[in-house]
PDB file of C-alpha atoms in Angstrom:
ATOM      1  CA  MET A   1     -27.634  14.023  -1.877  1.00 45.00           C
ATOM      2  CA  GLY A   2     -27.418  10.807  -0.589  1.00 53.00           C
ATOM      3  CA  GLY A   3     -24.961   9.234   2.031  1.00 56.00           C
ATOM      4  CA  TYR A   4     -24.549   7.010   4.850  1.00 55.00           C
ATOM      5  CA  ASP A   5     -24.663   9.027   8.455  1.00 55.00           C
ATOM      6  CA  PHE A   6     -26.834   7.467  10.995  1.00 51.00           C
ATOM      7  CA  PRO A   7     -25.057   8.625  14.036  1.00 57.00           C
ATOM      8  CA  GLY A   8     -26.329   6.708  17.266  1.00 59.00           C
ATOM      9  CA  SER A   9     -28.589   4.263  15.386  1.00 65.00           C
ATOM     10  CA  SER A  10     -28.320   0.480  15.429  1.00 78.00           C
ATOM     11  CA  SER A  11     -27.441  -1.645  12.429  1.00 80.00           C
ATOM     12  CA  ASN A  12     -31.162  -2.587  12.310  1.00 79.00           C
ATOM     13  CA  VAL A  13     -32.069   0.510  11.411  1.00 80.00           C
ATOM     14  CA  ASP A  14     -29.594   1.009   8.988  1.00 78.00           C
ATOM     15  CA  LEU A  15     -29.674  -1.870   6.971  1.00 79.00           C
ATOM     16  CA  THR A  16     -33.225  -1.337   6.757  1.00 82.00           C
ATOM     17  CA  ALA A  17     -32.602   2.459   5.629  1.00 82.00           C
ATOM     18  CA  LEU A  18     -30.093   1.068   2.748  1.00 81.00           C
ATOM     19  CA  THR A  19     -31.738  -1.915   1.695  1.00 83.00           C
ATOM     20  CA  GLY A  20     -35.467  -1.821   2.705  1.00 84.00           C
ATOM     21  CA  TRP A  21     -35.198  -5.141   4.332  1.00 80.00           C
ATOM     22  CA  ILE A  22     -36.491  -5.721   7.213  1.00 82.00           C
ATOM     23  CA  PRO A  23     -33.800  -7.223   9.445  1.00 82.00           C
ATOM     24  CA  GLU A  24     -33.554 -10.514  11.816  1.00 82.00           C
ATOM     25  CA  ARG A  25     -32.496  -9.636  15.251  1.00 81.00           C
ATOM     26  CA  VAL A  26     -30.801 -12.523  17.459  1.00 82.00           C
ATOM     27  CA  ASN A  27     -29.396 -11.867  20.649  1.00 79.00           C
ATOM     28  CA  VAL A  28     -26.473 -13.407  22.208  1.00 76.00           C
ATOM     29  CA  LYS A  29     -25.936 -12.954  25.843  1.00 73.00           C
ATOM     30  CA  ARG A  30     -22.677 -12.627  27.403  1.00 66.00           C
ATOM     31  CA  THR A  31     -22.989 -15.591  29.361  1.00 69.00           C
ATOM     32  CA  GLU A  32     -23.485 -17.727  26.255  1.00 69.00           C
ATOM     33  CA  THR A  33     -19.953 -18.706  25.039  1.00 62.00           C
ATOM     34  CA  LYS A  34     -21.243 -20.357  21.867  1.00 70.00           C
ATOM     35  CA  LEU A  35     -23.511 -20.053  18.871  1.00 77.00           C
ATOM     36  CA  THR A  36     -26.071 -22.609  18.904  1.00 83.00           C
ATOM     37  CA  ASP A  37     -25.522 -25.247  16.062  1.00 86.00           C
ATOM     38  CA  SER A  38     -28.721 -24.168  13.993  1.00 88.00           C
ATOM     39  CA  LEU A  39     -27.920 -20.544  14.224  1.00 87.00           C
ATOM     40  CA  TYR A  40     -24.433 -20.903  13.256  1.00 88.00           C
ATOM     41  CA  LEU A  41     -25.441 -23.545  10.134  1.00 90.00           C
ATOM     42  CA  ARG A  42     -28.085 -20.680   9.255  1.00 89.00           C
ATOM     43  CA  MET A  43     -25.679 -17.524   9.296  1.00 90.00           C
ATOM     44  CA  LEU A  44     -23.133 -19.931   7.086  1.00 92.00           C
ATOM     45  CA  ASP A  45     -25.490 -21.085   4.622  1.00 92.00           C
ATOM     46  CA  GLY A  46     -26.786 -17.486   4.383  1.00 91.00           C
ATOM     47  CA  HIS A  47     -23.270 -16.086   3.753  1.00 92.00           C
ATOM     48  CA  ARG A  48     -22.407 -18.964   1.506  1.00 93.00           C
ATOM     49  CA  THR A  49     -25.487 -18.083  -0.932  1.00 93.00           C
ATOM     50  CA  GLY A  50     -25.446 -14.388  -0.557  1.00 89.00           C
ATOM     51  CA  ASP A  51     -28.830 -14.215   0.724  1.00 85.00           C
ATOM     52  CA  VAL A  52     -27.614 -12.109   4.068  1.00 85.00           C
ATOM     53  CA  LEU A  53     -26.139  -8.927   5.197  1.00 86.00           C
ATOM     54  CA  MET A  54     -24.853  -9.337   8.769  1.00 88.00           C
ATOM     55  CA  THR A  55     -23.589  -7.576  11.477  1.00 88.00           C
ATOM     56  CA  VAL A  56     -22.440  -8.130  15.066  1.00 88.00           C
ATOM     57  CA  ALA A  57     -22.732  -5.573  18.176  1.00 86.00           C
ATOM     58  CA  THR A  58     -21.157  -5.359  21.144  1.00 87.00           C
ATOM     59  CA  GLY A  59     -23.342  -4.370  24.227  1.00 86.00           C
ATOM     60  CA  PRO A  60     -21.932  -2.121  27.346  1.00 88.00           C
ATOM     61  CA  LEU A  61     -18.164  -2.995  28.187  1.00 89.00           C
ATOM     62  CA  SER A  62     -15.610  -1.665  30.740  1.00 93.00           C
ATOM     63  CA  LYS A  63     -12.892   0.675  29.743  1.00 94.00           C
ATOM     64  CA  GLU A  64     -11.024  -2.251  31.000  1.00 94.00           C
ATOM     65  CA  GLU A  65     -12.867  -4.768  28.620  1.00 91.00           C
ATOM     66  CA  CYS A  66     -12.300  -2.277  25.633  1.00 92.00           C
ATOM     67  CA  ASP A  67      -8.575  -1.833  26.205  1.00 91.00           C
ATOM     68  CA  ARG A  68      -7.593  -5.564  26.523  1.00 90.00           C
ATOM     69  CA  THR A  69      -9.834  -6.629  23.520  1.00 90.00           C
ATOM     70  CA  GLY A  70      -9.527  -3.954  21.509  1.00 90.00           C
ATOM     71  CA  LEU A  71     -13.600  -4.038  21.010  1.00 90.00           C
ATOM     72  CA  VAL A  72     -15.447  -0.803  21.003  1.00 89.00           C
ATOM     73  CA  GLU A  73     -18.380  -0.518  23.234  1.00 89.00           C
ATOM     74  CA  CYS A  74     -21.970  -0.484  21.835  1.00 87.00           C
ATOM     75  CA  HIS A  75     -20.564  -0.675  18.415  1.00 87.00           C
ATOM     76  CA  ALA A  76     -21.339  -2.541  15.207  1.00 87.00           C
ATOM     77  CA  TYR A  77     -18.961  -4.665  13.197  1.00 90.00           C
ATOM     78  CA  ALA A  78     -19.639  -6.122   9.685  1.00 89.00           C
ATOM     79  CA  VAL A  79     -19.591  -9.894   9.129  1.00 91.00           C
ATOM     80  CA  LEU A  80     -16.992 -10.280   6.368  1.00 93.00           C
ATOM     81  CA  ASP A  81     -16.665 -14.027   6.148  1.00 93.00           C
ATOM     82  CA  LEU A  82     -17.602 -17.262   8.072  1.00 92.00           C
ATOM     83  CA  LYS A  83     -15.561 -20.297   8.055  1.00 89.00           C
ATOM     84  CA  ASN A  84     -15.688 -23.872   9.712  1.00 88.00           C
ATOM     85  CA  VAL A  85     -12.102 -25.401   9.991  1.00 87.00           C
ATOM     86  CA  ASN A  86     -12.073 -29.183  11.675  1.00 86.00           C
ATOM     87  CA  GLY A  87     -14.862 -27.942  14.289  1.00 86.00           C
ATOM     88  CA  LEU A  88     -13.513 -24.347  14.524  1.00 88.00           C
ATOM     89  CA  ARG A  89     -16.235 -21.800  13.985  1.00 89.00           C
ATOM     90  CA  MET A  90     -14.528 -18.688  12.838  1.00 89.00           C
ATOM     91  CA  ILE A  91     -16.075 -15.410  12.184  1.00 89.00           C
ATOM     92  CA  GLN A  92     -14.361 -12.349  10.494  1.00 90.00           C
ATOM     93  CA  LEU A  93     -15.470  -9.169  11.507  1.00 90.00           C
ATOM     94  CA  LYS A  94     -14.479  -5.517  10.202  1.00 90.00           C
ATOM     95  CA  ASN A  95     -14.580  -2.253  12.689  1.00 87.00           C
ATOM     96  CA  PRO A  96     -15.796   0.322  10.224  1.00 82.00           C
ATOM     97  CA  TRP A  97     -14.037   2.806  12.145  1.00 79.00           C
ATOM     98  CA  CYS A  98     -10.700   0.978  11.596  1.00 76.00           C
ATOM     99  CA  HIS A  99      -8.904   2.510  14.224  1.00 76.00           C
ATOM    100  CA  LEU A 100      -9.081  -0.116  16.844  1.00 80.00           C
ATOM    101  CA  ARG A 101      -8.729  -3.989  16.251  1.00 85.00           C
ATOM    102  CA  TRP A 102      -9.345  -6.901  18.270  1.00 87.00           C
ATOM    103  CA  LYS A 103      -6.604  -7.968  20.719  1.00 89.00           C
ATOM    104  CA  GLY A 104      -7.448 -11.450  21.689  1.00 87.00           C
ATOM    105  CA  LYS A 105      -7.118 -14.862  20.276  1.00 89.00           C
ATOM    106  CA  TYR A 106      -6.934 -15.344  16.566  1.00 90.00           C
ATOM    107  CA  SER A 107      -6.205 -11.551  16.414  1.00 89.00           C
ATOM    108  CA  PRO A 108      -3.464 -10.507  13.738  1.00 86.00           C
ATOM    109  CA  LEU A 109      -1.139 -10.197  17.142  1.00 86.00           C
ATOM    110  CA  ASP A 110      -1.933 -13.890  18.090  1.00 90.00           C
ATOM    111  CA  LYS A 111       1.033 -15.856  16.657  1.00 89.00           C
ATOM    112  CA  ASP A 112       0.296 -19.052  18.807  1.00 91.00           C
ATOM    113  CA  SER A 113      -3.451 -19.787  17.404  1.00 90.00           C
ATOM    114  CA  TRP A 114      -3.066 -19.139  13.993  1.00 89.00           C
ATOM    115  CA  THR A 115      -1.702 -22.967  12.107  1.00 86.00           C
ATOM    116  CA  PRO A 116      -1.069 -22.963   8.666  1.00 85.00           C
ATOM    117  CA  GLU A 117      -4.253 -24.607   8.091  1.00 82.00           C
ATOM    118  CA  LEU A 118      -6.133 -21.671   9.532  1.00 82.00           C
ATOM    119  CA  GLN A 119      -4.194 -18.853   7.676  1.00 77.00           C
TER     120      GLN A 119
END
């Protein structure tokens, strides 16, 4: 029987098990508020050509941070889409658990940030 059940693993381990590929891991620290141009362009190019599977993971978060943002502590999210709209770098993530959602800027609840051009 096959299946996908890797409790407590990381997306690196999971993607290796599913694809046989050896993943590249890039750490972005909490103090870094923006991705470097070269990293974002690599991600965007890889996504456009279909050459990559990407995940984004959180590190340790306080209960208050989890409640405020809707993020799960030490959890991996699938990268569904990347776009650059007038210099605004957007990354669409999917929580595979589906029971918690992003509550911050550009969330589905944020009516102020979503201009017609971005929608």
